[in-house]
Amino acid sequence: MSASTKFVPSRSKASFWSQIGVPPRGRKLYEAIEAGFDFATYQKLATATGIEKKELARITNIKSATLSRRAKDGKFSSDESDRLYRYAEVYNASLRLFENNKIKAFQWMHNPVKALGYIAPSDMLKTSAETEEVLSVIGRLEHGVFN
């Protein structure tokens, strides 16, 4: 975990997806991504996952100038929304892996993982292929397959 990445726990008992205001699956999710997430979703995602907003922007490849524009506009593009969704999906999967232990899920997300070539899962969300690999590793770990 980088020095700038520290965990700040969320206190909400609501489901992860309802905390961030994003449908977890299906047509409503696809439509939300295509329309672009509200800027509030970014703030809710940072809070729910315990990540600093600046670090979330880095991981999702949203430049600070773009982030400022999105704050004024109130919406992200569909591409930016998709990147935010990727982070949310992987974080939620890691949360399930660690039986809702937010600290362990956060630590796993932000530290190098042997099965990912010693790259942190949060650094493997730039493409859908990388994201699928992280989700595959989580699935293998859930089923006790460690290689």
Short mmCIF file of N, CA and C in Angstrom, two decimals:
data_model
loop_
_atom_site.label_atom_id
_atom_site.label_comp_id
_atom_site.label_asym_id
_atom_site.label_seq_id
_atom_site.Cartn_x
_atom_site.Cartn_y
_atom_site.Cartn_z
N MET A 1 0.86 -1.17 0.00
CA MET A 1 0.00 0.00 0.00
C MET A 1 0.89 1.22 0.00
N SER A 2 0.62 2.12 -0.89
CA SER A 2 1.44 3.33 -0.95
C SER A 2 1.17 4.20 0.26
N ALA A 3 2.13 5.06 0.57
CA ALA A 3 2.00 5.92 1.73
C ALA A 3 0.76 6.80 1.64
N SER A 4 0.34 7.14 0.42
CA SER A 4 -0.82 8.02 0.26
C SER A 4 -2.14 7.26 0.31
N THR A 5 -2.09 5.92 0.33
CA THR A 5 -3.30 5.14 0.36
C THR A 5 -3.54 4.63 1.77
N LYS A 6 -4.52 5.24 2.43
CA LYS A 6 -4.85 4.77 3.76
C LYS A 6 -6.35 4.51 3.82
N PHE A 7 -6.73 3.60 4.69
CA PHE A 7 -8.11 3.19 4.81
C PHE A 7 -8.86 4.08 5.78
N VAL A 8 -10.01 4.58 5.34
CA VAL A 8 -10.89 5.36 6.20
C VAL A 8 -12.24 4.65 6.16
N PRO A 9 -12.61 3.91 7.22
CA PRO A 9 -13.80 3.05 7.15
C PRO A 9 -15.11 3.80 7.03
N SER A 10 -16.02 3.18 6.27
CA SER A 10 -17.40 3.67 6.16
C SER A 10 -18.20 3.05 7.30
N ARG A 11 -19.15 3.76 7.82
CA ARG A 11 -19.94 3.25 8.95
C ARG A 11 -21.32 2.73 8.51
N SER A 12 -21.65 2.80 7.25
CA SER A 12 -22.97 2.42 6.78
C SER A 12 -23.19 0.92 6.81
N LYS A 13 -24.42 0.50 7.16
CA LYS A 13 -24.80 -0.91 7.16
C LYS A 13 -25.57 -1.28 5.88
N ALA A 14 -25.85 -0.30 5.03
CA ALA A 14 -26.57 -0.55 3.78
C ALA A 14 -25.70 -1.39 2.85
N SER A 15 -26.32 -2.05 1.86
CA SER A 15 -25.55 -2.83 0.90
C SER A 15 -24.55 -1.92 0.19
N PHE A 16 -23.46 -2.51 -0.24
CA PHE A 16 -22.42 -1.74 -0.92
C PHE A 16 -22.99 -0.95 -2.08
N TRP A 17 -23.77 -1.59 -2.94
CA TRP A 17 -24.28 -0.94 -4.15
C TRP A 17 -25.25 0.18 -3.81
N SER A 18 -26.07 -0.01 -2.78
CA SER A 18 -26.99 1.08 -2.41
C SER A 18 -26.22 2.23 -1.76
N GLN A 19 -25.11 1.94 -1.09
CA GLN A 19 -24.28 3.00 -0.51
C GLN A 19 -23.77 3.95 -1.59
N ILE A 20 -23.37 3.38 -2.73
CA ILE A 20 -22.80 4.22 -3.78
C ILE A 20 -23.84 4.67 -4.80
N GLY A 21 -25.05 4.16 -4.68
CA GLY A 21 -26.13 4.60 -5.56
C GLY A 21 -26.03 4.08 -6.98
N VAL A 22 -25.52 2.85 -7.12
CA VAL A 22 -25.35 2.24 -8.45
C VAL A 22 -26.03 0.88 -8.44
N PRO A 23 -26.83 0.58 -9.47
CA PRO A 23 -27.42 -0.76 -9.55
C PRO A 23 -26.32 -1.81 -9.70
N PRO A 24 -26.42 -2.95 -9.03
CA PRO A 24 -25.34 -3.94 -9.09
C PRO A 24 -25.24 -4.71 -10.41
N ARG A 25 -26.33 -4.86 -11.13
CA ARG A 25 -26.34 -5.64 -12.36
C ARG A 25 -27.48 -5.20 -13.27
N GLY A 26 -27.49 -5.74 -14.47
CA GLY A 26 -28.62 -5.62 -15.36
C GLY A 26 -28.75 -4.31 -16.12
N ARG A 27 -29.89 -4.19 -16.75
CA ARG A 27 -30.17 -3.06 -17.65
C ARG A 27 -29.99 -1.72 -16.95
N LYS A 28 -30.45 -1.59 -15.70
CA LYS A 28 -30.33 -0.31 -15.00
C LYS A 28 -28.86 0.08 -14.82
N LEU A 29 -28.01 -0.90 -14.57
CA LEU A 29 -26.58 -0.62 -14.46
C LEU A 29 -26.03 -0.13 -15.80
N TYR A 30 -26.34 -0.84 -16.87
CA TYR A 30 -25.82 -0.47 -18.19
C TYR A 30 -26.27 0.94 -18.56
N GLU A 31 -27.52 1.24 -18.28
CA GLU A 31 -28.05 2.56 -18.59
C GLU A 31 -27.36 3.64 -17.74
N ALA A 32 -27.11 3.33 -16.47
CA ALA A 32 -26.44 4.30 -15.59
C ALA A 32 -25.02 4.60 -16.08
N ILE A 33 -24.31 3.56 -16.51
CA ILE A 33 -22.95 3.76 -17.02
C ILE A 33 -23.00 4.57 -18.31
N GLU A 34 -23.89 4.20 -19.20
CA GLU A 34 -24.01 4.90 -20.49
C GLU A 34 -24.38 6.37 -20.30
N ALA A 35 -25.28 6.65 -19.37
CA ALA A 35 -25.71 8.03 -19.10
C ALA A 35 -24.63 8.81 -18.36
N GLY A 36 -23.75 8.11 -17.67
CA GLY A 36 -22.71 8.75 -16.88
C GLY A 36 -23.13 8.86 -15.42
N PHE A 37 -22.29 8.40 -14.53
CA PHE A 37 -22.59 8.48 -13.11
C PHE A 37 -22.64 9.94 -12.66
N ASP A 38 -23.49 10.22 -11.71
CA ASP A 38 -23.51 11.52 -11.07
C ASP A 38 -22.19 11.71 -10.32
N PHE A 39 -21.77 12.95 -10.18
CA PHE A 39 -20.54 13.22 -9.44
C PHE A 39 -20.63 12.70 -8.01
N ALA A 40 -21.82 12.72 -7.43
CA ALA A 40 -22.01 12.23 -6.06
C ALA A 40 -21.61 10.75 -5.94
N THR A 41 -21.73 9.99 -7.02
CA THR A 41 -21.35 8.58 -6.99
C THR A 41 -19.86 8.43 -6.69
N TYR A 42 -19.06 9.30 -7.26
CA TYR A 42 -17.61 9.28 -7.00
C TYR A 42 -17.33 9.50 -5.52
N GLN A 43 -18.01 10.47 -4.95
CA GLN A 43 -17.81 10.77 -3.53
C GLN A 43 -18.29 9.62 -2.66
N LYS A 44 -19.43 9.04 -3.01
CA LYS A 44 -19.97 7.90 -2.25
C LYS A 44 -19.07 6.68 -2.38
N LEU A 45 -18.51 6.46 -3.57
CA LEU A 45 -17.61 5.32 -3.78
C LEU A 45 -16.35 5.46 -2.92
N ALA A 46 -15.79 6.64 -2.89
CA ALA A 46 -14.61 6.87 -2.05
C ALA A 46 -14.94 6.60 -0.58
N THR A 47 -16.06 7.10 -0.12
CA THR A 47 -16.46 6.91 1.27
C THR A 47 -16.72 5.44 1.58
N ALA A 48 -17.47 4.76 0.72
CA ALA A 48 -17.85 3.36 0.96
C ALA A 48 -16.64 2.43 0.95
N THR A 49 -15.64 2.74 0.13
CA THR A 49 -14.47 1.87 0.03
C THR A 49 -13.33 2.31 0.94
N GLY A 50 -13.46 3.46 1.54
CA GLY A 50 -12.43 3.94 2.47
C GLY A 50 -11.20 4.50 1.80
N ILE A 51 -11.29 4.82 0.52
CA ILE A 51 -10.13 5.33 -0.20
C ILE A 51 -10.19 6.86 -0.29
N GLU A 52 -9.04 7.47 -0.30
CA GLU A 52 -8.99 8.92 -0.48
C GLU A 52 -9.41 9.25 -1.91
N LYS A 53 -10.12 10.35 -2.08
CA LYS A 53 -10.65 10.73 -3.39
C LYS A 53 -9.54 10.91 -4.43
N LYS A 54 -8.44 11.46 -4.01
CA LYS A 54 -7.32 11.68 -4.93
C LYS A 54 -6.76 10.34 -5.43
N GLU A 55 -6.71 9.35 -4.55
CA GLU A 55 -6.22 8.02 -4.92
C GLU A 55 -7.22 7.32 -5.84
N LEU A 56 -8.50 7.49 -5.58
CA LEU A 56 -9.53 6.90 -6.45
C LEU A 56 -9.41 7.49 -7.86
N ALA A 57 -9.17 8.77 -7.95
CA ALA A 57 -8.99 9.41 -9.26
C ALA A 57 -7.77 8.84 -9.97
N ARG A 58 -6.68 8.62 -9.24
CA ARG A 58 -5.47 8.04 -9.84
C ARG A 58 -5.75 6.64 -10.37
N ILE A 59 -6.37 5.82 -9.55
CA ILE A 59 -6.64 4.43 -9.92
C ILE A 59 -7.56 4.35 -11.13
N THR A 60 -8.54 5.21 -11.19
CA THR A 60 -9.51 5.19 -12.29
C THR A 60 -9.09 6.07 -13.46
N ASN A 61 -7.88 6.60 -13.38
CA ASN A 61 -7.29 7.39 -14.45
C ASN A 61 -8.16 8.61 -14.82
N ILE A 62 -8.60 9.31 -13.79
CA ILE A 62 -9.35 10.55 -14.00
C ILE A 62 -8.45 11.69 -13.52
N LYS A 63 -7.99 12.49 -14.46
CA LYS A 63 -7.07 13.59 -14.15
C LYS A 63 -7.76 14.64 -13.27
N SER A 64 -6.97 15.37 -12.50
CA SER A 64 -7.54 16.35 -11.57
C SER A 64 -8.34 17.44 -12.29
N ALA A 65 -7.87 17.88 -13.45
CA ALA A 65 -8.62 18.89 -14.22
C ALA A 65 -9.96 18.33 -14.67
N THR A 66 -9.96 17.07 -15.11
CA THR A 66 -11.21 16.42 -15.52
C THR A 66 -12.14 16.28 -14.33
N LEU A 67 -11.58 15.89 -13.20
CA LEU A 67 -12.38 15.74 -11.98
C LEU A 67 -13.03 17.07 -11.59
N SER A 68 -12.30 18.14 -11.72
CA SER A 68 -12.86 19.48 -11.42
C SER A 68 -14.01 19.81 -12.37
N ARG A 69 -13.83 19.49 -13.66
CA ARG A 69 -14.90 19.74 -14.63
C ARG A 69 -16.13 18.89 -14.32
N ARG A 70 -15.89 17.65 -13.95
CA ARG A 70 -17.01 16.75 -13.64
C ARG A 70 -17.76 17.22 -12.39
N ALA A 71 -17.02 17.77 -11.44
CA ALA A 71 -17.67 18.31 -10.23
C ALA A 71 -18.61 19.45 -10.61
N LYS A 72 -18.18 20.30 -11.55
CA LYS A 72 -19.01 21.41 -12.00
C LYS A 72 -20.18 20.93 -12.85
N ASP A 73 -19.89 19.98 -13.76
CA ASP A 73 -20.92 19.45 -14.66
C ASP A 73 -21.93 18.56 -13.92
N GLY A 74 -21.43 17.89 -12.88
CA GLY A 74 -22.29 17.00 -12.11
C GLY A 74 -22.34 15.58 -12.62
N LYS A 75 -21.66 15.28 -13.74
CA LYS A 75 -21.71 13.94 -14.34
C LYS A 75 -20.36 13.54 -14.92
N PHE A 76 -20.13 12.23 -14.92
CA PHE A 76 -18.96 11.65 -15.56
C PHE A 76 -19.35 11.15 -16.95
N SER A 77 -18.37 10.97 -17.81
CA SER A 77 -18.63 10.36 -19.12
C SER A 77 -18.90 8.87 -18.91
N SER A 78 -19.39 8.21 -19.94
CA SER A 78 -19.65 6.77 -19.82
C SER A 78 -18.35 6.00 -19.61
N ASP A 79 -17.27 6.42 -20.27
CA ASP A 79 -15.98 5.76 -20.10
C ASP A 79 -15.47 5.91 -18.66
N GLU A 80 -15.57 7.11 -18.11
CA GLU A 80 -15.14 7.34 -16.73
C GLU A 80 -16.03 6.57 -15.75
N SER A 81 -17.32 6.53 -16.04
CA SER A 81 -18.25 5.77 -15.19
C SER A 81 -17.91 4.29 -15.21
N ASP A 82 -17.54 3.78 -16.38
CA ASP A 82 -17.14 2.38 -16.50
C ASP A 82 -15.91 2.10 -15.65
N ARG A 83 -14.94 3.01 -15.65
CA ARG A 83 -13.74 2.83 -14.83
C ARG A 83 -14.08 2.87 -13.35
N LEU A 84 -14.98 3.76 -12.95
CA LEU A 84 -15.42 3.80 -11.55
C LEU A 84 -16.14 2.51 -11.18
N TYR A 85 -16.95 2.00 -12.11
CA TYR A 85 -17.65 0.74 -11.86
C TYR A 85 -16.66 -0.41 -11.69
N ARG A 86 -15.61 -0.44 -12.51
CA ARG A 86 -14.61 -1.51 -12.38
C ARG A 86 -14.01 -1.54 -10.98
N TYR A 87 -13.66 -0.35 -10.47
CA TYR A 87 -13.11 -0.30 -9.12
C TYR A 87 -14.15 -0.80 -8.11
N ALA A 88 -15.38 -0.35 -8.25
CA ALA A 88 -16.45 -0.77 -7.33
C ALA A 88 -16.66 -2.28 -7.39
N GLU A 89 -16.69 -2.84 -8.58
CA GLU A 89 -16.92 -4.27 -8.75
C GLU A 89 -15.81 -5.09 -8.10
N VAL A 90 -14.57 -4.72 -8.33
CA VAL A 90 -13.45 -5.46 -7.75
C VAL A 90 -13.41 -5.28 -6.23
N TYR A 91 -13.66 -4.06 -5.76
CA TYR A 91 -13.68 -3.85 -4.31
C TYR A 91 -14.79 -4.71 -3.68
N ASN A 92 -15.97 -4.72 -4.27
CA ASN A 92 -17.07 -5.49 -3.73
C ASN A 92 -16.74 -6.99 -3.72
N ALA A 93 -16.09 -7.47 -4.77
CA ALA A 93 -15.68 -8.88 -4.81
C ALA A 93 -14.66 -9.17 -3.73
N SER A 94 -13.73 -8.26 -3.50
CA SER A 94 -12.74 -8.47 -2.45
C SER A 94 -13.40 -8.40 -1.07
N LEU A 95 -14.42 -7.59 -0.94
CA LEU A 95 -15.17 -7.52 0.31
C LEU A 95 -15.85 -8.86 0.60
N ARG A 96 -16.43 -9.46 -0.42
CA ARG A 96 -17.03 -10.80 -0.26
C ARG A 96 -15.97 -11.83 0.10
N LEU A 97 -14.81 -11.75 -0.58
CA LEU A 97 -13.71 -12.68 -0.32
C LEU A 97 -13.29 -12.65 1.14
N PHE A 98 -13.27 -11.47 1.71
CA PHE A 98 -12.84 -11.30 3.10
C PHE A 98 -14.02 -11.18 4.06
N GLU A 99 -15.16 -11.75 3.66
CA GLU A 99 -16.34 -11.86 4.51
C GLU A 99 -16.73 -10.52 5.16
N ASN A 100 -16.77 -9.49 4.33
CA ASN A 100 -17.17 -8.13 4.72
C ASN A 100 -16.21 -7.44 5.68
N ASN A 101 -14.98 -7.94 5.76
CA ASN A 101 -13.96 -7.26 6.56
C ASN A 101 -13.38 -6.15 5.67
N LYS A 102 -13.81 -4.92 5.91
CA LYS A 102 -13.43 -3.80 5.05
C LYS A 102 -11.93 -3.52 5.09
N ILE A 103 -11.33 -3.69 6.23
CA ILE A 103 -9.88 -3.43 6.34
C ILE A 103 -9.10 -4.44 5.51
N LYS A 104 -9.43 -5.73 5.64
CA LYS A 104 -8.71 -6.77 4.86
C LYS A 104 -8.96 -6.60 3.37
N ALA A 105 -10.21 -6.28 2.99
CA ALA A 105 -10.52 -6.08 1.57
C ALA A 105 -9.71 -4.92 1.02
N PHE A 106 -9.67 -3.82 1.75
CA PHE A 106 -8.91 -2.64 1.33
C PHE A 106 -7.42 -2.97 1.21
N GLN A 107 -6.88 -3.65 2.20
CA GLN A 107 -5.46 -3.99 2.16
C GLN A 107 -5.14 -4.89 0.98
N TRP A 108 -6.00 -5.87 0.71
CA TRP A 108 -5.76 -6.76 -0.42
C TRP A 108 -5.79 -5.98 -1.74
N MET A 109 -6.72 -5.06 -1.84
CA MET A 109 -6.86 -4.25 -3.06
C MET A 109 -5.62 -3.40 -3.35
N HIS A 110 -4.94 -2.97 -2.31
CA HIS A 110 -3.88 -1.97 -2.47
C HIS A 110 -2.48 -2.47 -2.18
N ASN A 111 -2.32 -3.78 -2.13
CA ASN A 111 -1.00 -4.37 -1.94
C ASN A 111 -0.71 -5.38 -3.04
N PRO A 112 0.56 -5.57 -3.38
CA PRO A 112 0.90 -6.53 -4.43
C PRO A 112 0.40 -7.94 -4.11
N VAL A 113 -0.08 -8.63 -5.14
CA VAL A 113 -0.62 -9.98 -5.01
C VAL A 113 0.20 -10.90 -5.91
N LYS A 114 0.70 -11.98 -5.34
CA LYS A 114 1.56 -12.92 -6.08
C LYS A 114 0.87 -13.40 -7.37
N ALA A 115 -0.41 -13.78 -7.27
CA ALA A 115 -1.13 -14.32 -8.43
C ALA A 115 -1.32 -13.29 -9.54
N LEU A 116 -1.07 -12.03 -9.24
CA LEU A 116 -1.18 -10.96 -10.25
C LEU A 116 0.21 -10.45 -10.65
N GLY A 117 1.23 -11.28 -10.43
CA GLY A 117 2.59 -10.87 -10.78
C GLY A 117 3.11 -9.79 -9.86
N TYR A 118 2.68 -9.85 -8.60
CA TYR A 118 3.09 -8.89 -7.56
C TYR A 118 2.68 -7.45 -7.91
N ILE A 119 1.52 -7.33 -8.50
CA ILE A 119 0.91 -6.02 -8.78
C ILE A 119 -0.33 -5.92 -7.89
N ALA A 120 -0.58 -4.74 -7.35
CA ALA A 120 -1.78 -4.53 -6.53
C ALA A 120 -3.03 -4.60 -7.41
N PRO A 121 -4.08 -5.27 -6.96
CA PRO A 121 -5.32 -5.32 -7.75
C PRO A 121 -5.81 -3.94 -8.18
N SER A 122 -5.68 -2.95 -7.32
CA SER A 122 -6.14 -1.60 -7.67
C SER A 122 -5.35 -1.01 -8.84
N ASP A 123 -4.17 -1.54 -9.10
CA ASP A 123 -3.37 -1.07 -10.23
C ASP A 123 -3.61 -1.88 -11.49
N MET A 124 -4.58 -2.81 -11.42
CA MET A 124 -4.90 -3.64 -12.58
C MET A 124 -6.34 -3.42 -13.03
N LEU A 125 -6.77 -2.18 -13.04
CA LEU A 125 -8.14 -1.89 -13.43
C LEU A 125 -8.21 -0.96 -14.64
N LYS A 126 -7.09 -0.82 -15.33
CA LYS A 126 -7.03 0.10 -16.46
C LYS A 126 -7.81 -0.41 -17.67
N THR A 127 -7.89 -1.73 -17.80
CA THR A 127 -8.60 -2.33 -18.92
C THR A 127 -9.57 -3.38 -18.40
N SER A 128 -10.54 -3.74 -19.23
CA SER A 128 -11.48 -4.78 -18.81
C SER A 128 -10.76 -6.13 -18.69
N ALA A 129 -9.73 -6.37 -19.51
CA ALA A 129 -8.98 -7.62 -19.42
C ALA A 129 -8.26 -7.75 -18.08
N GLU A 130 -7.64 -6.66 -17.63
CA GLU A 130 -6.98 -6.68 -16.32
C GLU A 130 -8.00 -6.88 -15.20
N THR A 131 -9.12 -6.20 -15.31
CA THR A 131 -10.16 -6.30 -14.30
C THR A 131 -10.68 -7.73 -14.23
N GLU A 132 -10.90 -8.35 -15.39
CA GLU A 132 -11.35 -9.74 -15.42
C GLU A 132 -10.34 -10.66 -14.75
N GLU A 133 -9.05 -10.40 -14.93
CA GLU A 133 -8.03 -11.23 -14.29
C GLU A 133 -8.09 -11.09 -12.78
N VAL A 134 -8.26 -9.87 -12.29
CA VAL A 134 -8.37 -9.67 -10.83
C VAL A 134 -9.59 -10.42 -10.31
N LEU A 135 -10.72 -10.31 -11.00
CA LEU A 135 -11.93 -11.02 -10.56
C LEU A 135 -11.75 -12.53 -10.64
N SER A 136 -10.98 -12.99 -11.62
CA SER A 136 -10.68 -14.42 -11.73
C SER A 136 -9.85 -14.89 -10.54
N VAL A 137 -8.86 -14.11 -10.15
CA VAL A 137 -8.03 -14.46 -8.98
C VAL A 137 -8.91 -14.51 -7.73
N ILE A 138 -9.79 -13.54 -7.57
CA ILE A 138 -10.70 -13.55 -6.42
C ILE A 138 -11.55 -14.81 -6.43
N GLY A 139 -12.07 -15.16 -7.59
CA GLY A 139 -12.88 -16.39 -7.71
C GLY A 139 -12.09 -17.63 -7.34
N ARG A 140 -10.84 -17.71 -7.80
CA ARG A 140 -10.00 -18.87 -7.45
C ARG A 140 -9.74 -18.91 -5.96
N LEU A 141 -9.47 -17.76 -5.36
CA LEU A 141 -9.23 -17.71 -3.91
C LEU A 141 -10.48 -18.13 -3.13
N GLU A 142 -11.65 -17.71 -3.60
CA GLU A 142 -12.89 -18.09 -2.94
C GLU A 142 -13.09 -19.61 -2.96
N HIS A 143 -12.56 -20.26 -3.99
CA HIS A 143 -12.71 -21.70 -4.13
C HIS A 143 -11.47 -22.48 -3.68
N GLY A 144 -10.55 -21.80 -3.05
CA GLY A 144 -9.37 -22.47 -2.49
C GLY A 144 -8.31 -22.85 -3.50
N VAL A 145 -8.34 -22.24 -4.69
CA VAL A 145 -7.32 -22.51 -5.71
C VAL A 145 -6.30 -21.38 -5.63
N PHE A 146 -5.09 -21.70 -5.21
CA PHE A 146 -4.11 -20.66 -4.91
C PHE A 146 -3.06 -20.45 -5.99
N ASN A 147 -3.19 -21.05 -7.15
CA ASN A 147 -2.22 -20.81 -8.22
C ASN A 147 -2.90 -20.57 -9.53
#
